[in-house]
Coordinates of C-alpha atoms and ligand atoms in Angstrom, one line a residue:
Chain A
M111 CA 41.7 139.3 52.8
G112 CA 39.0 140.7 50.5
R113 CA 41.6 142.3 48.2
K114 CA 43.5 139.1 47.8
L115 CA 40.5 137.0 47.0
A116 CA 39.1 139.6 44.7
N117 CA 42.1 138.8 42.5
E118 CA 40.7 135.6 41.3
D119 CA 37.1 136.5 40.9
E120 CA 36.9 138.4 37.7
S121 CA 39.8 136.7 35.9
V122 CA 38.6 134.9 32.8
R123 CA 39.5 131.4 33.2
I124 CA 41.3 130.1 30.3
T125 CA 41.5 126.5 29.2
K126 CA 44.6 124.9 27.7
D127 CA 43.6 125.5 24.2
M128 CA 43.5 129.2 24.9
K129 CA 39.8 129.5 24.4
L130 CA 37.9 131.6 26.9
K131 CA 35.8 129.4 29.1
I132 CA 32.7 131.2 30.0
A133 CA 30.7 128.8 32.1
P134 CA 28.0 130.4 34.2
K135 CA 26.0 127.9 36.2
N136 CA 22.9 129.0 34.4
S137 CA 20.9 126.1 35.8
V138 CA 21.0 127.6 39.3
F139 CA 19.8 130.9 38.1
L140 CA 17.1 129.2 36.1
A141 CA 15.9 127.3 39.1
L142 CA 15.8 130.4 41.2
L143 CA 13.9 132.2 38.5
I144 CA 11.3 129.4 38.3
L145 CA 10.9 129.5 42.1
L146 CA 10.3 133.2 41.9
I147 CA 7.7 132.9 39.2
F148 CA 5.8 130.0 40.7
F149 CA 6.1 131.0 44.3
P150 CA 2.5 132.2 44.6
A151 CA 1.5 128.6 43.7
I152 CA 3.4 127.3 46.7
S153 CA 2.2 130.0 49.1
S154 CA -0.1 132.9 48.5
D155 CA 0.2 134.0 52.1
Y156 CA -0.3 137.8 52.2
Y157 CA 2.5 138.4 54.7
I158 CA 5.1 136.3 52.9
L159 CA 4.3 137.8 49.5
L160 CA 4.6 141.2 51.1
I161 CA 8.1 140.5 52.4
L162 CA 9.1 139.3 48.9
I163 CA 7.7 142.4 47.3
F164 CA 9.9 144.5 49.6
A165 CA 12.9 142.3 48.8
N166 CA 12.3 143.0 45.1
I167 CA 12.0 146.7 45.6
G168 CA 15.1 146.7 47.8
A169 CA 17.0 144.7 45.1
V170 CA 16.4 147.4 42.5
Y171 CA 17.2 150.1 45.0
A172 CA 20.5 148.5 46.1
A173 CA 21.5 147.7 42.5
S174 CA 21.0 151.3 41.6
W175 CA 23.4 152.4 44.3
D176 CA 25.8 149.6 43.2
L177 CA 26.0 151.1 39.7
T178 CA 27.4 154.4 40.9
A179 CA 29.3 153.2 43.9
G180 CA 30.4 149.6 43.1
V181 CA 30.8 149.9 39.3
T182 CA 31.7 153.6 38.7
G183 CA 33.4 154.3 42.1
Q184 CA 31.2 157.2 43.0
F185 CA 30.4 156.2 46.5
S186 CA 27.5 158.1 48.0
F187 CA 25.7 158.0 51.4
G188 CA 22.5 159.6 50.0
Q189 CA 21.0 157.2 47.6
I190 CA 17.6 157.5 49.4
L191 CA 17.3 160.9 47.9
F192 CA 16.4 159.6 44.4
F193 CA 14.1 157.0 45.9
G194 CA 12.3 159.5 48.1
I195 CA 12.0 162.2 45.5
A196 CA 10.6 159.9 42.9
G197 CA 8.2 158.5 45.6
Y198 CA 7.0 162.1 46.3
V199 CA 6.6 162.9 42.6
S200 CA 4.7 159.7 42.0
G201 CA 2.5 160.3 45.0
A202 CA 1.8 163.9 43.9
L203 CA 0.9 163.0 40.4
N204 CA -1.4 160.3 41.6
L205 CA -3.0 162.5 44.3
F206 CA -3.4 165.7 42.4
L207 CA -3.7 164.6 38.8
G208 CA -5.1 161.2 39.3
L209 CA -2.5 159.5 37.2
P210 CA -2.3 155.7 37.5
P211 CA 0.9 154.0 38.9
L212 CA 1.8 152.8 35.4
L213 CA 2.4 156.4 34.5
T214 CA 3.5 157.9 37.8
I215 CA 6.3 155.4 38.4
P216 CA 8.2 156.1 35.2
I217 CA 7.7 159.9 35.6
G218 CA 9.1 159.5 39.1
G219 CA 12.0 157.7 37.5
A220 CA 12.6 160.6 35.2
F221 CA 12.8 162.9 38.2
G222 CA 15.3 160.5 39.6
V223 CA 17.4 161.1 36.5
L224 CA 17.1 164.8 37.0
V225 CA 18.1 164.7 40.6
G226 CA 20.8 162.2 39.7
L227 CA 22.3 164.8 37.4
I228 CA 22.1 167.5 40.0
V229 CA 23.8 165.3 42.7
G230 CA 26.3 164.2 40.1
L231 CA 27.6 167.8 39.6
P232 CA 29.3 168.1 43.0
S233 CA 30.7 164.6 42.6
L234 CA 32.6 166.0 39.6
R235 CA 34.5 168.4 41.8
L236 CA 34.6 166.8 45.2
K237 CA 36.7 163.8 45.4
G238 CA 36.5 160.7 47.6
P239 CA 35.6 161.4 51.3
Y240 CA 34.5 165.0 50.7
F241 CA 31.8 163.9 48.3
R242 CA 30.7 161.1 50.6
I243 CA 30.2 163.5 53.5
V244 CA 28.3 166.0 51.3
S245 CA 26.1 163.3 49.9
L246 CA 25.1 162.4 53.4
T247 CA 23.4 165.8 53.8
F248 CA 21.2 165.7 50.6
P249 CA 18.3 163.7 51.8
G250 CA 18.1 165.8 55.0
I251 CA 18.0 169.0 53.0
L252 CA 15.1 167.6 51.0
S253 CA 13.0 166.5 53.9
G254 CA 13.6 169.9 55.4
I255 CA 12.2 171.5 52.3
I256 CA 9.2 169.2 52.3
L257 CA 8.4 170.1 55.9
M258 CA 8.7 173.8 55.0
Y259 CA 5.8 173.7 52.6
P260 CA 3.2 171.5 54.3
E261 CA 0.3 172.8 52.2
V262 CA 1.7 171.3 49.1
T263 CA 3.6 168.3 50.5
G264 CA 1.4 167.3 53.3
G265 CA 4.0 168.1 55.9
E266 CA 4.9 165.3 58.4
A267 CA 2.0 163.2 57.3
G268 CA 2.9 163.4 53.7
F269 CA 0.6 161.9 51.1
Y270 CA -1.8 159.1 51.9
G271 CA -4.6 157.2 50.3
L272 CA -2.7 156.8 47.0
S273 CA -3.7 154.2 44.4
P274 CA -2.2 150.8 45.2
I275 CA -0.2 148.9 42.5
S276 CA -3.0 146.4 42.5
S277 CA -5.7 145.4 45.0
D278 CA -4.6 141.8 44.7
I279 CA -1.4 140.9 46.4
V280 CA -0.4 138.2 43.9
T281 CA -0.7 140.7 41.1
T282 CA 1.4 143.2 43.0
Y283 CA 3.9 140.4 43.7
Y284 CA 4.2 139.7 40.0
A285 CA 4.6 143.4 39.2
S286 CA 7.5 143.6 41.7
V287 CA 9.1 140.5 40.2
L288 CA 8.8 142.0 36.7
L289 CA 10.2 145.3 38.0
M290 CA 13.2 143.6 39.6
L291 CA 14.0 141.2 36.7
V292 CA 13.8 143.9 34.0
S293 CA 15.8 146.4 36.1
I294 CA 18.5 143.9 37.0
F295 CA 18.7 142.7 33.4
I296 CA 19.1 146.2 32.0
L297 CA 21.7 147.1 34.7
L298 CA 23.7 144.0 34.0
R299 CA 23.6 144.7 30.3
I300 CA 24.9 148.2 30.9
V301 CA 27.7 146.9 33.1
S302 CA 28.9 144.4 30.5
S303 CA 28.6 146.9 27.6
R304 CA 31.3 149.4 26.6
I305 CA 29.6 151.9 28.9
G306 CA 30.2 149.6 31.8
L307 CA 33.8 149.1 30.7
V308 CA 34.3 152.9 30.9
F309 CA 32.5 153.1 34.2
R310 CA 34.8 150.6 35.7
S311 CA 37.9 152.4 34.4
I312 CA 36.7 155.5 36.1
R313 CA 36.3 153.6 39.3
E314 CA 39.9 152.2 39.0
N315 CA 41.6 155.5 38.1
E316 CA 39.9 158.6 36.9
D317 CA 43.0 160.4 35.9
V318 CA 44.2 157.6 33.6
A319 CA 40.8 157.4 32.0
E320 CA 41.0 161.1 31.2
A321 CA 44.5 160.6 29.9
I322 CA 43.4 158.1 27.4
G323 CA 40.7 160.4 26.0
I324 CA 37.6 159.5 28.1
N325 CA 35.3 162.3 29.0
T326 CA 34.9 161.2 32.6
T327 CA 32.5 164.1 33.3
R328 CA 30.1 162.8 30.7
Y329 CA 30.3 159.2 31.9
K330 CA 30.0 160.0 35.6
L331 CA 26.8 162.0 34.9
L332 CA 25.5 159.2 32.9
A333 CA 26.1 156.8 35.8
W334 CA 24.2 159.2 38.1
A335 CA 21.4 159.5 35.7
I336 CA 20.9 155.8 35.4
S337 CA 21.3 155.2 39.1
G338 CA 18.7 158.0 39.8
F339 CA 16.3 156.4 37.4
F340 CA 16.3 152.9 38.9
A341 CA 16.3 154.2 42.5
G342 CA 13.4 156.4 41.3
I343 CA 11.2 153.6 39.9
A344 CA 11.9 151.6 43.1
G345 CA 10.7 154.6 45.1
G346 CA 7.6 155.1 43.0
F347 CA 6.7 151.4 43.2
Q348 CA 7.1 151.3 47.0
T349 CA 5.0 154.5 47.4
H350 CA 2.1 153.0 45.6
Q351 CA 2.6 149.7 47.2
L352 CA 2.3 151.3 50.7
M353 CA -0.2 153.8 49.3
T354 CA 1.5 156.5 51.4
I355 CA 4.8 158.5 51.6
S356 CA 6.1 160.8 54.3
P357 CA 9.3 162.7 54.9
F358 CA 10.5 159.8 57.1
V359 CA 11.4 158.0 53.9
F360 CA 14.5 160.3 53.7
G361 CA 16.0 158.8 56.9
T362 CA 19.8 158.2 56.7
V363 CA 19.1 154.6 57.7
Y364 CA 17.5 154.0 54.3
S365 CA 20.6 155.2 52.4
F366 CA 22.6 152.7 54.5
Q367 CA 20.1 150.0 53.6
A368 CA 21.1 150.1 49.9
I369 CA 24.8 150.0 51.0
L370 CA 24.3 147.0 53.3
Y371 CA 22.3 145.0 50.7
A372 CA 24.9 145.7 48.0
L373 CA 27.9 145.0 50.2
L374 CA 26.4 141.8 51.5
G375 CA 25.6 140.5 48.1
G376 CA 28.8 141.7 46.5
I377 CA 29.6 145.3 45.6
G378 CA 30.1 146.0 41.9
T379 CA 28.2 142.8 40.8
I380 CA 24.7 144.2 40.5
I381 CA 23.2 140.8 40.8
G382 CA 24.6 140.5 44.4
S383 CA 22.2 143.3 45.4
V384 CA 19.3 140.9 44.7
G385 CA 20.7 138.3 47.0
G386 CA 21.6 140.9 49.6
S387 CA 18.2 142.3 49.5
Y388 CA 16.4 139.0 49.9
L389 CA 18.7 137.8 52.7
L390 CA 18.5 140.9 54.8
T391 CA 14.8 141.6 54.2
I392 CA 13.9 138.0 55.2
L393 CA 16.4 138.1 58.2
N394 CA 14.8 141.4 59.3
E395 CA 11.4 139.7 59.4
L396 CA 12.7 136.6 61.2
L397 CA 14.2 138.8 63.8
R398 CA 11.0 140.7 64.3
C399 CA 10.1 138.4 67.2
I400 CA 13.0 139.7 69.2
A401 CA 12.3 143.3 68.4
D402 CA 14.6 144.7 71.0
L403 CA 17.6 142.7 70.0
R404 CA 16.9 143.0 66.3
A405 CA 19.3 145.9 65.5
M406 CA 22.0 144.1 67.4
M407 CA 21.4 140.8 65.7
Y408 CA 21.5 142.5 62.4
A409 CA 24.8 144.1 63.2
V410 CA 26.2 140.7 64.4
V411 CA 25.2 139.0 61.2
M412 CA 26.8 141.7 59.1
I413 CA 30.0 141.6 61.1
I414 CA 30.2 137.9 60.7
V415 CA 29.7 138.1 57.0
Y416 CA 32.2 140.8 56.4
L417 CA 34.8 139.0 58.5
F418 CA 34.5 135.8 56.6
I419 CA 33.4 136.8 53.1
P420 CA 34.2 140.5 52.8
M421 CA 33.9 140.4 49.0
G422 CA 30.2 139.6 49.3
I423 CA 28.2 136.4 48.9
Y424 CA 28.0 136.5 45.1
R425 CA 31.7 136.7 44.6
W426 CA 32.3 134.0 47.2
L427 CA 29.9 131.7 45.4
A428 CA 31.4 132.6 42.1
I429 CA 34.8 131.5 43.2
R430 CA 33.4 128.3 44.9
F431 CA 31.4 127.3 41.9
N432 CA 33.4 128.7 39.1
I433 CA 30.8 131.1 37.9
Q434 CA 32.0 133.6 35.4
L435 CA 31.4 137.0 36.8
G436 CA 30.3 139.6 34.3
T437 CA 33.1 141.1 32.3
W438 CA 33.1 143.2 29.1
D439 CA 31.0 141.5 26.4
G440 CA 33.6 142.3 23.8
L441 CA 35.5 139.3 25.1
K442 CA 32.7 137.1 23.7
K443 CA 33.1 138.6 20.3
L444 CA 36.8 137.8 20.4
R445 CA 36.0 134.3 21.4
R446 CA 33.5 133.9 18.6
K447 CA 36.1 135.1 16.1
K448 CA 38.5 132.6 17.6
L449 CA 41.7 134.0 19.0
N450 CA 44.1 134.4 16.1
A451 CA 46.9 134.4 18.6
P452 CA 50.0 132.3 18.3
N453 CA 50.2 129.6 20.9
P454 CA 52.9 130.3 23.4
Chain B
M96 CA 57.5 172.6 8.8
P97 CA 56.2 174.2 12.0
P98 CA 56.9 172.2 15.2
I99 CA 54.2 169.7 16.1
L100 CA 54.4 170.8 19.8
E101 CA 55.6 174.1 21.0
L102 CA 55.9 175.3 24.6
K103 CA 56.2 179.1 25.1
E104 CA 57.3 180.7 28.3
L105 CA 55.6 178.2 30.6
N106 CA 55.5 179.0 34.2
K107 CA 54.1 177.0 37.1
R108 CA 54.4 177.7 40.8
F109 CA 53.3 175.6 43.8
G110 CA 53.2 178.0 46.7
G111 CA 56.9 179.0 47.2
I112 CA 58.3 176.4 44.7
T113 CA 58.7 177.3 41.1
A114 CA 58.2 173.9 39.5
V115 CA 58.5 175.2 35.9
K116 CA 60.0 178.5 34.9
D117 CA 60.1 180.3 31.6
F118 CA 60.1 177.1 29.7
N119 CA 60.4 177.1 25.9
L120 CA 60.6 174.0 23.7
Q121 CA 60.0 173.1 20.1
V122 CA 59.4 169.5 19.2
E123 CA 59.6 168.5 15.5
K124 CA 57.5 165.7 14.1
G125 CA 59.1 162.3 14.5
Q126 CA 61.7 163.5 17.0
I127 CA 62.5 161.5 20.1
I128 CA 63.4 163.9 22.9
G129 CA 64.9 162.8 26.2
L130 CA 63.9 165.0 29.2
I131 CA 66.3 164.7 32.0
G132 CA 67.1 166.5 35.3
P133 CA 67.6 165.8 39.0
N134 CA 64.7 164.7 41.2
G135 CA 62.2 167.5 41.7
A136 CA 63.5 169.4 38.6
G137 CA 59.9 169.8 37.3
K138 CA 59.8 167.2 34.6
T139 CA 56.6 165.5 35.6
T140 CA 55.0 168.9 36.3
L141 CA 55.9 169.8 32.7
F142 CA 54.1 166.7 31.4
N143 CA 51.1 167.6 33.6
L144 CA 51.0 171.0 32.0
I145 CA 51.3 169.8 28.5
T146 CA 48.5 167.2 28.9
G147 CA 46.1 169.5 30.8
F148 CA 46.3 167.9 34.2
L149 CA 47.7 171.2 35.5
K150 CA 47.1 174.7 34.2
P151 CA 50.1 176.9 33.8
D152 CA 50.3 180.2 35.6
S153 CA 51.4 181.8 32.3
G154 CA 52.6 180.7 28.9
T155 CA 51.0 178.8 26.0
I156 CA 51.2 175.3 24.6
M157 CA 50.6 174.9 20.9
F158 CA 49.9 171.4 19.5
K159 CA 49.5 170.9 15.7
G160 CA 49.1 174.7 15.3
K161 CA 46.3 174.9 17.9
N162 CA 46.4 176.5 21.4
I163 CA 45.7 173.7 23.8
T164 CA 46.7 175.5 27.0
K165 CA 43.2 175.6 28.5
L166 CA 41.8 172.3 27.2
K167 CA 40.8 169.4 29.5
P168 CA 43.0 166.3 29.5
H169 CA 40.6 164.2 27.5
K170 CA 40.3 166.8 24.8
I171 CA 44.1 167.0 24.5
A172 CA 44.4 163.2 24.4
N173 CA 41.7 163.1 21.7
M174 CA 43.8 165.5 19.6
G175 CA 46.6 162.9 19.6
L176 CA 48.8 164.0 22.5
V177 CA 48.8 161.1 25.0
R178 CA 50.9 160.4 28.1
T179 CA 51.8 157.7 30.5
F180 CA 52.4 158.2 34.2
Q181 CA 55.5 158.0 36.3
L182 CA 54.0 155.4 38.6
V183 CA 52.3 152.5 36.8
K184 CA 48.6 152.9 37.0
P185 CA 46.8 149.9 35.6
F186 CA 43.1 149.6 36.0
K187 CA 43.8 147.0 38.6
R188 CA 40.5 145.1 38.8
M189 CA 40.1 144.9 35.1
L190 CA 41.6 142.4 32.6
A191 CA 44.6 143.5 30.7
I192 CA 42.6 143.5 27.5
E193 CA 39.9 145.5 29.1
N194 CA 42.5 148.1 30.2
V195 CA 43.4 148.6 26.6
A196 CA 39.9 148.5 25.3
V197 CA 38.8 151.6 27.3
G198 CA 40.9 153.8 25.1
C199 CA 39.1 152.4 22.0
Y200 CA 36.0 154.2 23.2
S201 CA 37.7 157.6 23.2
D202 CA 36.4 160.1 20.6
R203 CA 39.6 159.8 18.7
S204 CA 39.6 156.1 18.4
K205 CA 35.9 156.1 17.5
K206 CA 36.5 158.5 14.7
K207 CA 39.4 156.5 13.4
R208 CA 37.5 153.2 13.4
K209 CA 35.1 152.1 10.8
D210 CA 34.1 148.7 12.0
R211 CA 32.5 148.8 15.4
D212 CA 33.1 145.1 16.1
D213 CA 36.8 145.1 15.8
V214 CA 37.5 146.8 19.2
P215 CA 38.3 143.5 21.0
Q216 CA 40.6 142.6 18.2
K217 CA 42.3 146.0 18.2
A218 CA 42.9 145.8 22.0
F219 CA 44.2 142.3 21.6
D220 CA 46.6 143.4 18.8
A221 CA 47.8 146.5 20.8
L222 CA 48.7 144.2 23.7
Q223 CA 50.5 141.9 21.3
R224 CA 52.5 144.7 19.9
V225 CA 53.9 145.6 23.3
G226 CA 54.6 141.9 24.0
I227 CA 51.7 140.9 26.1
N228 CA 50.2 137.7 24.8
P229 CA 47.7 135.1 26.1
P230 CA 47.3 134.1 28.8
N231 CA 48.4 137.4 30.2
T232 CA 46.0 139.2 27.9
F233 CA 43.1 137.9 29.9
K234 CA 44.6 138.3 33.4
L235 CA 43.5 140.9 35.9
A236 CA 45.9 143.8 35.5
M237 CA 46.7 143.6 39.3
T238 CA 48.3 140.2 38.8
L239 CA 50.7 141.3 36.1
S240 CA 54.4 141.9 36.8
H241 CA 55.8 145.4 37.0
G242 CA 57.4 145.0 33.6
Y243 CA 54.1 144.0 32.0
S244 CA 52.3 146.9 33.8
R245 CA 54.7 149.4 32.2
R246 CA 53.9 147.9 28.8
L247 CA 50.2 147.8 29.5
D248 CA 50.4 151.6 30.1
I249 CA 52.0 152.0 26.7
A250 CA 49.5 149.7 25.0
R251 CA 46.6 151.7 26.6
A252 CA 48.1 154.9 25.0
L253 CA 48.7 153.2 21.6
V254 CA 45.1 152.5 20.8
L255 CA 44.5 156.2 20.5
E256 CA 47.0 156.2 17.7
P257 CA 48.8 159.2 19.1
D258 CA 50.9 161.7 17.2
V259 CA 52.9 162.6 20.2
L260 CA 53.5 160.2 23.1
L261 CA 54.9 161.4 26.4
L262 CA 56.5 158.6 28.5
D263 CA 57.2 159.4 32.2
E264 CA 60.1 157.1 33.2
P265 CA 59.2 154.1 31.1
F266 CA 62.2 152.3 32.5
G267 CA 61.3 153.1 36.1
G268 CA 61.5 150.1 38.3
L269 CA 62.5 147.7 35.5
G270 CA 65.3 145.2 35.9
A271 CA 68.2 145.0 33.4
K272 CA 66.5 142.3 31.4
E273 CA 63.2 144.1 31.1
S274 CA 65.0 147.4 30.3
N275 CA 66.8 145.7 27.5
L276 CA 63.4 144.7 26.0
M277 CA 61.8 148.1 26.5
T278 CA 64.4 149.9 24.4
P279 CA 63.7 148.1 21.2
L280 CA 60.0 148.3 21.9
I281 CA 60.1 152.1 22.0
Q282 CA 62.2 152.2 18.9
K283 CA 59.9 149.9 17.1
L284 CA 56.8 152.0 17.9
H285 CA 58.6 155.1 16.9
R286 CA 59.5 153.6 13.6
E287 CA 56.2 151.9 12.7
D288 CA 53.8 154.6 13.9
N289 CA 55.9 157.6 13.0
L290 CA 55.5 158.7 16.6
T291 CA 56.9 161.8 18.2
L292 CA 58.2 161.0 21.7
I293 CA 59.2 162.8 24.7
I294 CA 60.7 160.5 27.3
I295 CA 61.5 161.4 30.9
E296 CA 64.2 159.1 32.2
H297 CA 66.9 158.8 34.8
K298 CA 68.4 155.7 33.2
M299 CA 70.9 157.5 31.0
R300 CA 72.3 154.4 29.4
Q301 CA 68.9 153.4 28.0
L302 CA 67.9 156.9 27.1
M303 CA 71.1 157.6 25.1
K304 CA 70.3 154.6 22.9
I305 CA 66.9 156.1 22.0
A306 CA 66.9 159.8 22.2
E307 CA 68.1 162.0 19.3
K308 CA 68.1 165.1 21.5
L309 CA 68.3 165.7 25.2
V310 CA 66.7 168.5 27.2
V311 CA 68.0 169.1 30.7
M312 CA 65.9 170.7 33.5
Q313 CA 67.0 172.0 36.8
F314 CA 64.8 173.9 39.3
G315 CA 62.1 174.2 36.6
E316 CA 64.4 175.8 34.1
K317 CA 65.8 174.4 30.9
I318 CA 69.6 174.5 31.4
A319 CA 70.7 172.7 28.3
E320 CA 69.4 171.3 25.0
G321 CA 71.3 169.4 22.3
T322 CA 72.5 166.0 21.2
C323 CA 73.4 163.5 23.8
R324 CA 77.1 164.3 23.3
E325 CA 76.7 168.0 23.5
V326 CA 74.7 167.8 26.7
T327 CA 76.8 165.3 28.6
E328 CA 79.9 167.5 27.9
D329 CA 78.1 170.6 29.1
P330 CA 79.7 171.7 32.4
K331 CA 76.4 173.2 33.6
V332 CA 74.7 169.8 33.3
C333 CA 77.4 167.9 35.2
E334 CA 77.2 170.6 37.9
A335 CA 73.4 170.1 38.1
Y336 CA 73.8 166.4 38.7
L337 CA 77.0 166.4 40.8
G338 CA 77.4 169.8 42.2
K339 CA 80.3 172.2 41.8
G340 CA 83.5 170.4 40.4
G341 CA 81.3 167.8 38.9
H342 CA 82.7 168.4 35.5
D343 CA 86.1 167.3 36.5
Y344 CA 84.6 164.2 38.1
F345 CA 82.7 163.5 34.8
A346 CA 85.8 164.1 32.7
R347 CA 88.0 161.9 34.9
N348 CA 85.6 159.0 34.9
K349 CA 84.8 158.9 31.3
Ligands
LIG212 N1 50.8 169.0 42.9 C1 51.8 169.6 43.5 N2 51.7 170.4 44.6 C2 52.8 171.0 45.2 N3 54.0 170.8 44.7 C3 54.2 170.0 43.7 C4 53.2 169.3 43.0 N4 53.7 168.6 42.0 C5 55.0 168.8 42.1 N5 55.4 169.6 43.1 C6 56.7 170.1 43.4 O1 57.3 170.6 42.2 C7 58.6 170.2 42.0 C8 58.8 169.5 40.8 O2 58.2 168.2 40.9 P1 58.2 167.1 39.7 O3 57.4 165.9 40.1 O4 57.8 167.8 38.4 O5 59.7 166.7 39.5 P2 60.4 165.6 38.6 O6 61.4 166.3 37.8 O7 59.4 164.8 37.9 O8 61.1 164.7 39.7 P3 61.4 163.1 39.7 O9 62.5 162.9 38.8 O10 61.7 162.8 41.1 O11 60.1 162.5 39.2 C9 59.0 169.4 43.3 O12 59.6 170.3 44.2 C10 57.6 168.9 43.8 O13 57.6 168.8 45.2
LIG213 MG1 58.7 162.9 37.9

């Protein structure tokens, strides 16, 4: 079912006069953006803002997974590795060197790049399911290492008493909104650029991409590096937000969190991760009152969604409302030049 | 002039099977060579060796005077030796024009291009050359017919402006009508781009129209080489296809 519907989604709809019609319903996005920006004016409730902050962090984290898995086809079960390492690096820099979050978060992101490249290496050799299984083990290995050197890493307790992003929740909220918007914007730009075009070709068929002269090794490593960076800054942000980090961050659950968010929102769309993160983070809070049944309710909701809209919410909306999903931006150039094609 | 492509004593084994055995071949610039042989003869394996997707157990491959035996596939493609695959392999969830545009970002195409902005136009033109026009240009590749997919494969290779193009069964799965369009297309490309072509094909009638020279493989070995006429009259070739006594059958049914 998903396959069949996915047919229509990315097709550029063409009007009779052969011009490409690119008609995003910008107004909806604009309305949501305004809501996001003015939300503290509606409610500055600490608890609600906190949930939204987590939704923003989750959006960046899920979108980073989507770049490798959904866009480039390098599906991993270990995304939390980048998030966690960057969190630890940010925490350590803050704790031992006293660096402020504004510095520790980007440096954590740089470590995400490094680890992304290291993780990327086996993905070049191991194909499909083999790599997925191996990727599942990475975070566990790391938390093992951390527990082995408690004098440096703080052992099970990890680091605590770190500097917060800001002592004011509204400021922290705006910082998270900025983080999310800028990250998603950059990721979307990458996906619609020539780099994203090549990423998608690797997802579709690596051998063919090689056969037409694409250095797939180089591009896959690039995808891992970018993914590692964005997962990393999300991890650094959350560490400062919580003012603590411990080895429990490396739990397998958290790798699946990225996958669930992206799948729900629409894999390969980047922007879907934002919707997925918001919906699931809020749902998670709503279900808090039935704590015992929460995991089950969560599963039920996911099953219902995947049964009825397996291509994810964003693709489903795109088809319903004729939103142009992101394609290669070269098409816009072609349209600007006017197609000098003969009419059939 | 030295040959543009030269295979020397190539060998490839898969476990107990010898897929390619002591294979020698010289390809002159501008030639169209038809590579034929029964199923499992090792034709596709030979393409995989030439384009770096498989490494030979022994032997060398020379392309434009350089030894390319150990190079990676993308390096070989960027030198101007490009292939298509036996089964059509479109980038399914990408538009036809996007499929073609990918190759424009290979090192070879980047070097050949001066104006960065003309990539979309170049992809558009390549599709047009193989007969894919709007609205098909902007359709998802998975929605194109099989005949169009075959041409899309060729257009994808064309944007690299190859010197040598290897086509693995370009007529595979095509109906009579589509086949009759593919033949002049290949001839046109050969003429206009001064391409050198090696074409694997089972459809002899189409191949005979295009190829200047046929190479016949059986059990990994080259058993015959020559003009279409020479080869089809070779008793060894008839035997390879029809078994012992095949020659008489061929002669009787001419
Ligand atoms: N990757 C591989 N691993 C093991 N055996 C292989 C592999 N590739 C090909 N073979 C074997 O090598 C032999 C030659 O196969 P190849 O695909 O080259 O034949 P072909 O001439 O292209 O046949 P066809 O006309 O059916 O396409 C066959 O016996 C095949 O089973
Ligand atoms: Mg074959």
